[in-house]
Each structure stands twice: as structure tokens, then as C-alpha cells.
Short mmCIF file of C-alpha atoms and ligand atoms in Angstrom, two decimals:
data_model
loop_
_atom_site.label_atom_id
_atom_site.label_comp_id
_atom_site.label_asym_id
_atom_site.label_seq_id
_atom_site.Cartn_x
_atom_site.Cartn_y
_atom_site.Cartn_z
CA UNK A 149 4.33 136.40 -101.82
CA UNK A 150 1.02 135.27 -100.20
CA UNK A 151 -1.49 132.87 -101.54
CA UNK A 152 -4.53 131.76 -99.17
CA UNK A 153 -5.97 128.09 -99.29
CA UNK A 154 -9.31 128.27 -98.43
CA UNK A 155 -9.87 125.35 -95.75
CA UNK A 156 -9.86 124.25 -92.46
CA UNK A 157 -7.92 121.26 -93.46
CA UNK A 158 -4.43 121.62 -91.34
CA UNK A 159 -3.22 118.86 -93.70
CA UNK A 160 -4.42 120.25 -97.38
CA UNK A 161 -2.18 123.17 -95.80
CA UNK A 162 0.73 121.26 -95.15
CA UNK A 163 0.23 119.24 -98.59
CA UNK A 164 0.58 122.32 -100.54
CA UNK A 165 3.28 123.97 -98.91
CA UNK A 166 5.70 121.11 -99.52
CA UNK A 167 4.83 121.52 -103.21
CA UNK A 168 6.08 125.14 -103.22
CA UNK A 169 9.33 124.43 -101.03
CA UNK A 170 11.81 127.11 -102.66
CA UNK A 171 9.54 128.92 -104.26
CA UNK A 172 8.84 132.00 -102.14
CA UNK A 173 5.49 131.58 -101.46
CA UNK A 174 3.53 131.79 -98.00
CA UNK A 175 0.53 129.91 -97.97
CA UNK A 176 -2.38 131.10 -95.85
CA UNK A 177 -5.48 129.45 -94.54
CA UNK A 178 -8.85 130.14 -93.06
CA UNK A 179 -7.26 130.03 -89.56
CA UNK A 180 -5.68 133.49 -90.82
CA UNK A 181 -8.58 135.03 -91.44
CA UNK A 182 -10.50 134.49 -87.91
CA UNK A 183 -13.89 136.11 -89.34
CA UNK A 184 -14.04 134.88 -92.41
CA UNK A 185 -18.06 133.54 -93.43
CA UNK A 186 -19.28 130.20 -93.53
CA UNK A 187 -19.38 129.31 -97.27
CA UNK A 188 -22.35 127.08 -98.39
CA UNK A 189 -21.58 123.99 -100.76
CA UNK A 190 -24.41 124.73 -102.75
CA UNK A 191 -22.93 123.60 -106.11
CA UNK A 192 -24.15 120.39 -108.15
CA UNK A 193 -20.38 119.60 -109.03
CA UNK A 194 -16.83 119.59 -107.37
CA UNK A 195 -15.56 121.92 -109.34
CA UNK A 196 -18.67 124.49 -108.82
CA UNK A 197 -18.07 124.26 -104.79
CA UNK A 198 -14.58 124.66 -105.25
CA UNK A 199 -14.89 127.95 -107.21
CA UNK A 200 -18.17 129.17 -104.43
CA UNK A 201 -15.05 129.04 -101.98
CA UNK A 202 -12.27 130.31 -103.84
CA UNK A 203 -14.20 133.10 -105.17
CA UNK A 204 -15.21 134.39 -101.60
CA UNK A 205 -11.90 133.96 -100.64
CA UNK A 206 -10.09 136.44 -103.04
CA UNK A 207 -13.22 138.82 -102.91
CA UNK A 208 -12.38 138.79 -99.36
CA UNK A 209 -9.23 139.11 -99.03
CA UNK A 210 -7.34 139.96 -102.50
CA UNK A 211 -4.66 137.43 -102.78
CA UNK A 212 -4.89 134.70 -105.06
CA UNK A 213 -6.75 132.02 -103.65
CA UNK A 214 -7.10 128.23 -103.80
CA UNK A 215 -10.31 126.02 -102.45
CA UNK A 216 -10.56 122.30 -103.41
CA UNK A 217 -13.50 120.34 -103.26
CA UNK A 218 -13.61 116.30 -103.29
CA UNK A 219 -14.98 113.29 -102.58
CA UNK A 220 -15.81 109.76 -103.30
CA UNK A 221 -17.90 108.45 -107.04
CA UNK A 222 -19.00 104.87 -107.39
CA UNK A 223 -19.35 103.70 -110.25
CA UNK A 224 -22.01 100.97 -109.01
CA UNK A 225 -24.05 104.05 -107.75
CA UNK A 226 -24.15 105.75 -110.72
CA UNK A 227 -21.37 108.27 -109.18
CA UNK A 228 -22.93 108.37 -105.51
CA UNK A 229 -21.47 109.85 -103.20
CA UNK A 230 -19.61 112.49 -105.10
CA UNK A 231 -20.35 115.75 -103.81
CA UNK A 232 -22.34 114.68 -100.85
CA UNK A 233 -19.68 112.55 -99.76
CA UNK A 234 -18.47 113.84 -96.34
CA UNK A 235 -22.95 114.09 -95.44
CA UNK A 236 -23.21 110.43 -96.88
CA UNK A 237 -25.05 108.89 -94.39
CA UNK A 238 -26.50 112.69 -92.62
CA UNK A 239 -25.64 114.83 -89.76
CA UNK A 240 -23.55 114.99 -87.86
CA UNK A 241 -20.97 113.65 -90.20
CA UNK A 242 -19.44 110.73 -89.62
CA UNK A 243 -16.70 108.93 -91.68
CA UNK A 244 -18.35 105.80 -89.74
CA UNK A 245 -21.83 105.72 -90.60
CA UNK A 246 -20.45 106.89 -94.35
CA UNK A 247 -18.49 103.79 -94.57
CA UNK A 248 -21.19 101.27 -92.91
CA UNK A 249 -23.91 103.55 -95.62
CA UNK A 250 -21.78 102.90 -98.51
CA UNK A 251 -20.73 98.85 -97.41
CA UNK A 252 -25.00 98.54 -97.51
CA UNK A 253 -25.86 99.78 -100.72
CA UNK A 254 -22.81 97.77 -101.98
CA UNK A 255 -23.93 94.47 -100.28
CA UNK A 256 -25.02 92.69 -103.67
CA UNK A 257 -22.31 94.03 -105.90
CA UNK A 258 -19.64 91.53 -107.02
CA UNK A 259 -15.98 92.27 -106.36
CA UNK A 260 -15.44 93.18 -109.89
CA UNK A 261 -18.14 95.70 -110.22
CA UNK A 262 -16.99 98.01 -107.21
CA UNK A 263 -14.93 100.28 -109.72
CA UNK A 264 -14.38 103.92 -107.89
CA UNK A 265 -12.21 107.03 -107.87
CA UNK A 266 -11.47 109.73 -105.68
CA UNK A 267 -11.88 113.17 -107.33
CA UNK A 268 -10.63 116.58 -106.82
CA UNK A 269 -11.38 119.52 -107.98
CA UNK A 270 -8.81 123.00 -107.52
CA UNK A 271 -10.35 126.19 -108.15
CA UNK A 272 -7.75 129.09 -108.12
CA UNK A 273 -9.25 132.41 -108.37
CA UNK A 274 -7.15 135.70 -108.38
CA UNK A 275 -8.18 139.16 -107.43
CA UNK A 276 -8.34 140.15 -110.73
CA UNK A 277 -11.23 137.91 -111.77
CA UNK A 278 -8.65 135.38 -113.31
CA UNK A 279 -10.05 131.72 -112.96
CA UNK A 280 -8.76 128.46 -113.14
CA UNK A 281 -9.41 124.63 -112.48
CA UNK A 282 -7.42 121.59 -111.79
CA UNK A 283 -8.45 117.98 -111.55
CA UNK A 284 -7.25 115.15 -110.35
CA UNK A 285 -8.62 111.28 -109.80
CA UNK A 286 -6.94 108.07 -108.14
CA UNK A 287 -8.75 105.15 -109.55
CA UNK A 288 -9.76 102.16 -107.36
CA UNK A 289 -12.17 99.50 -105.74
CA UNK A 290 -14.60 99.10 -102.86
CA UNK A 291 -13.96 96.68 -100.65
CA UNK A 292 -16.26 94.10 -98.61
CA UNK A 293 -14.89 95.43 -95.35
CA UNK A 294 -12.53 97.87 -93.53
CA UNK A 295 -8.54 97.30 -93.98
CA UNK A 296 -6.01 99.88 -92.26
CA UNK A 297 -6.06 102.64 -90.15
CA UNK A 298 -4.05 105.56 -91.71
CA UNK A 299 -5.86 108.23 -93.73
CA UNK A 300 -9.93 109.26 -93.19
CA UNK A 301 -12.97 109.31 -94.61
CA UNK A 302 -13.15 106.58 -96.92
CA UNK A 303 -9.50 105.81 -97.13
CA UNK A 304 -9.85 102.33 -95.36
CA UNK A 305 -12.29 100.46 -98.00
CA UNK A 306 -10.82 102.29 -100.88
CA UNK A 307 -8.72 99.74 -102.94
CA UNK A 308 -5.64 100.39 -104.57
CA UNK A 309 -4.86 97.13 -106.91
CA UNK A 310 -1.27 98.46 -108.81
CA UNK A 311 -0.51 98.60 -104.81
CA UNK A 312 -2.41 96.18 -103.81
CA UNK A 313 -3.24 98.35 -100.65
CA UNK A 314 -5.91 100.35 -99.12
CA UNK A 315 -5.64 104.10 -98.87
CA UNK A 316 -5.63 103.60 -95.10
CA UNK A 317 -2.73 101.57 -95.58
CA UNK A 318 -0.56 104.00 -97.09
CA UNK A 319 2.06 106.00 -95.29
CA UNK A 320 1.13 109.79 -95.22
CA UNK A 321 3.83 110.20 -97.68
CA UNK A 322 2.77 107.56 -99.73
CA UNK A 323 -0.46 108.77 -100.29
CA UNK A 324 0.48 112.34 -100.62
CA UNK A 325 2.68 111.27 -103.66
CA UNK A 326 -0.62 109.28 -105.52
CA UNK A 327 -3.79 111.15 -104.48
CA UNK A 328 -6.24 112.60 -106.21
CA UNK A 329 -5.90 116.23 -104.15
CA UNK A 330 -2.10 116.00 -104.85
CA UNK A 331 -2.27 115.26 -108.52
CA UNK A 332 -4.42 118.54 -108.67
CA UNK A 333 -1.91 120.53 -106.52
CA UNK A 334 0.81 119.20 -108.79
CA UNK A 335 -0.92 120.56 -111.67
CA UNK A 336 -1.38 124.22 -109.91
CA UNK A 337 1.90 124.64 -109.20
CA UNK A 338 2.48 126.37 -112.50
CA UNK A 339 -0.57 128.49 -112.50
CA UNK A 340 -0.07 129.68 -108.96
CA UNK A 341 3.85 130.66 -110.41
CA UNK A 342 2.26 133.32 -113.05
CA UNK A 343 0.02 134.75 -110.65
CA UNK A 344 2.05 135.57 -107.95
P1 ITT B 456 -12.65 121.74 -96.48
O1 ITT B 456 -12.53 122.44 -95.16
O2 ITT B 456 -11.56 122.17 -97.41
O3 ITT B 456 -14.03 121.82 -97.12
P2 ITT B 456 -13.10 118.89 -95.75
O4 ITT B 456 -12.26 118.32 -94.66
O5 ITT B 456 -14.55 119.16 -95.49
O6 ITT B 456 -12.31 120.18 -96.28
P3 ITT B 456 -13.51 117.74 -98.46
O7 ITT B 456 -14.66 118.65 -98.69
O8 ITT B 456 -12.36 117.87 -99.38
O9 ITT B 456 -12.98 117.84 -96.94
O10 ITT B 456 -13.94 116.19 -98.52
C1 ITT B 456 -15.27 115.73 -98.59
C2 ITT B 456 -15.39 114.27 -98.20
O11 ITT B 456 -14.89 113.44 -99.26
C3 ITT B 456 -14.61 113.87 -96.96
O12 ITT B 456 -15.37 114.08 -95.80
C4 ITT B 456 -14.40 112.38 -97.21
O13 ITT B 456 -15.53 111.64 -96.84
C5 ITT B 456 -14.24 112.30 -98.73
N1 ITT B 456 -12.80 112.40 -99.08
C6 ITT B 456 -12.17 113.44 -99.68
N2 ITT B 456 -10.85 113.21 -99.82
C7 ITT B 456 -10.64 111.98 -99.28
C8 ITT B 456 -9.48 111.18 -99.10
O14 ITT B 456 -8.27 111.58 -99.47
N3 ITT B 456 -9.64 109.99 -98.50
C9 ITT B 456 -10.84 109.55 -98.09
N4 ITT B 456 -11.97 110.25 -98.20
C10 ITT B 456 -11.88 111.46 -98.81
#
């Protein structure tokens, strides 16, 4: 069977497809579909981009589709960046300028204040107009500066204290285990089972 993720992401891609190892299902992505539209984030919430791409994406093509949307909330910033996130600091984007944005309008916080979490949101949408959502968050902590170099976007000031790492210092498998995206595509596994 043949379930399309809708992203870019080469790594959301391989993410996935380790979580269905054995279970007979091919997962596609937007680099299958060569013409497939630009879809516009428009939504005021993860979870109402996510289903704007997933959706298009079974309209389009009629197998069951997946889209994710995520970013970064701060609790200090009243949940800032959330969905604008990967635009933090404008266009172009730039993980960069996000991180030296977000470092700023910290400046004056205290250490203990900096309370954060990656969120997720899953939308899997089948042909049949079924609809469903998964979530997941990894709690954490803004840091002062910049520590490690694995990961992207804001992986390397994003504080992990029961590891007492940085996301950017986690090994790829490490942080595929813990994240917030994977904790969602843990939770789809099941769902994507009975549709397909
Ligand atoms: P799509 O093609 O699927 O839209 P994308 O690469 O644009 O994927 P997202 O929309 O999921 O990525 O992510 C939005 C932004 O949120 C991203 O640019 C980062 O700034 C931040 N973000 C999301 N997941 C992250 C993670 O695991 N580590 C660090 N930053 C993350």
C-alpha cells in the first residue's frame, strides 16, 4: 500500500518510514508528485496548516495522506513563534537571524523563565473525507547562547534538562527517538494501519 507525506522534508520522509518497517507500506512524498501546487500556510494554528496540506494532498492524489506542521512556542512570548516559526525574523528564512531574533527578545528573561516546547501537529486525511490529528510536544528551555551543531532550526538553543543537552547535541537517532514530530508519528502509526 501507498500513503503520501506531504513535504519536502527528505528527513520527515525517512523518519516515518522507519516507523512502518514491516508493515507494507510505501511512503510517498511531494518529490513524487513533480506538479503538485504550492500550498499556503494560511492557518492560525499547527494543526489548521497541517490539515490545508493534507487535505490538498488526498484531493489530489487519493491515497491517504499525512502533512505535519511545527514549530517553536515560548512561553516568555506568550507562545511566539509558534506558527510563524520558520519566517521568525522575515524573508528569506533563515534559521540564523531566527535564532539571533529570538536570543533579543529573550535578553532580559532569567534562566528560569525561558520555559518552551516544540510542537507538532499530524493531520492524516484519507480520500474518503476521513480526518484525523496527532500531537506531539518535547518540553524544554532557551538558552543564553548557541550549543551544538547537529539538528536545525532552533535545535541548538533549545534545552533539554532530563538530558541535560541541546537538541543540536543529540545524535540523529537520539532525537528521532524524543521529538516532538516523532511522538506524533508514533501516535499515527495505528491510524495509518486502519486506513490502508
Ligand atoms: P514542510 O515542507 O513539511 O512544510 P519545513 O521544513 O518547512 O517542512 P516545518 O514547517 O515543520 O518545516 O517547521 C517550521 C519551523 O519550525 C522550522 O523552520 C524550524 O524553525 C522550527 N522547527 C520545527 N521542527 C523543529 C525541530 O525539530 N528543531 C528545530 N526547529 C524546528
Amino acid at each position: 500500500m501507498e500513503i503520501l507525506l506531504a513535504t519536502a522534508n527528505k528527513g520527515k520522509v525517512i523518519e516515518l518510514e522507519e516507523m512502518l518497517t514491516g508493515m507494507d507500506i510505501r511512503v510517498l512524498s511531494l518529490s513524487d508528485f513533480p506538479g503538485f501546487p504550492e500550498i499556503e500556510e494560511t492557518g492560525a494554528t499547527f494543526a489548521q496548516n497541517a490539515f490545508l496540506k493534507a487535505r490538498k494532498a488526498a484531493e489530489i492524489t487519493g491515497l491517504v495522506s499525512l502533512a505535519d506542521d511545527s514549530g517553536l512556542e515560548v512561553d516568555a512570548l506568550n507562545g511566539k513563534p509558534g506558527v510563524f516559526s520558520a519566517r521568525y525574523a522575515g524573508e528569506p528564512k533563515s534559521d540564523e537571524r531566527n535564532i539571533d531574533k529570538l536570543l533579543e527578545q529573550l535578553n532580559i528573561v532569567p534562566e528560569l523563565e525561558r520555559s518552551a516546547r516544540f510542537r507538532c501537529s499530524l493531520a492524516v486525511v484519507a480520500p474518503d473525507g476521513q480526518e484525523f490529528l496527532a500531537e506531539g510536544t518535547v518540553e524544554g528551555r532557551i538558552l543564553k547562547s548557541r550549543k551544538g551543531s547537529g539538528g536545525f532550526g532552533y535545535d541548538p538553543v533549545f534545552f533539554l534538562p532530563d538530558m541535560d543537552k541541546t537538541m543540536a547535541e543529540l545524535s540523529l537517532e537520539e532525537k528521532n527517538r524524543i521529538s516532538h514530530r516523532a511522538i506524533a508519528f508514533r501516535k499515527a502509526v495505528p491510524i495509518i494501519q486502519t486506513l490502508v
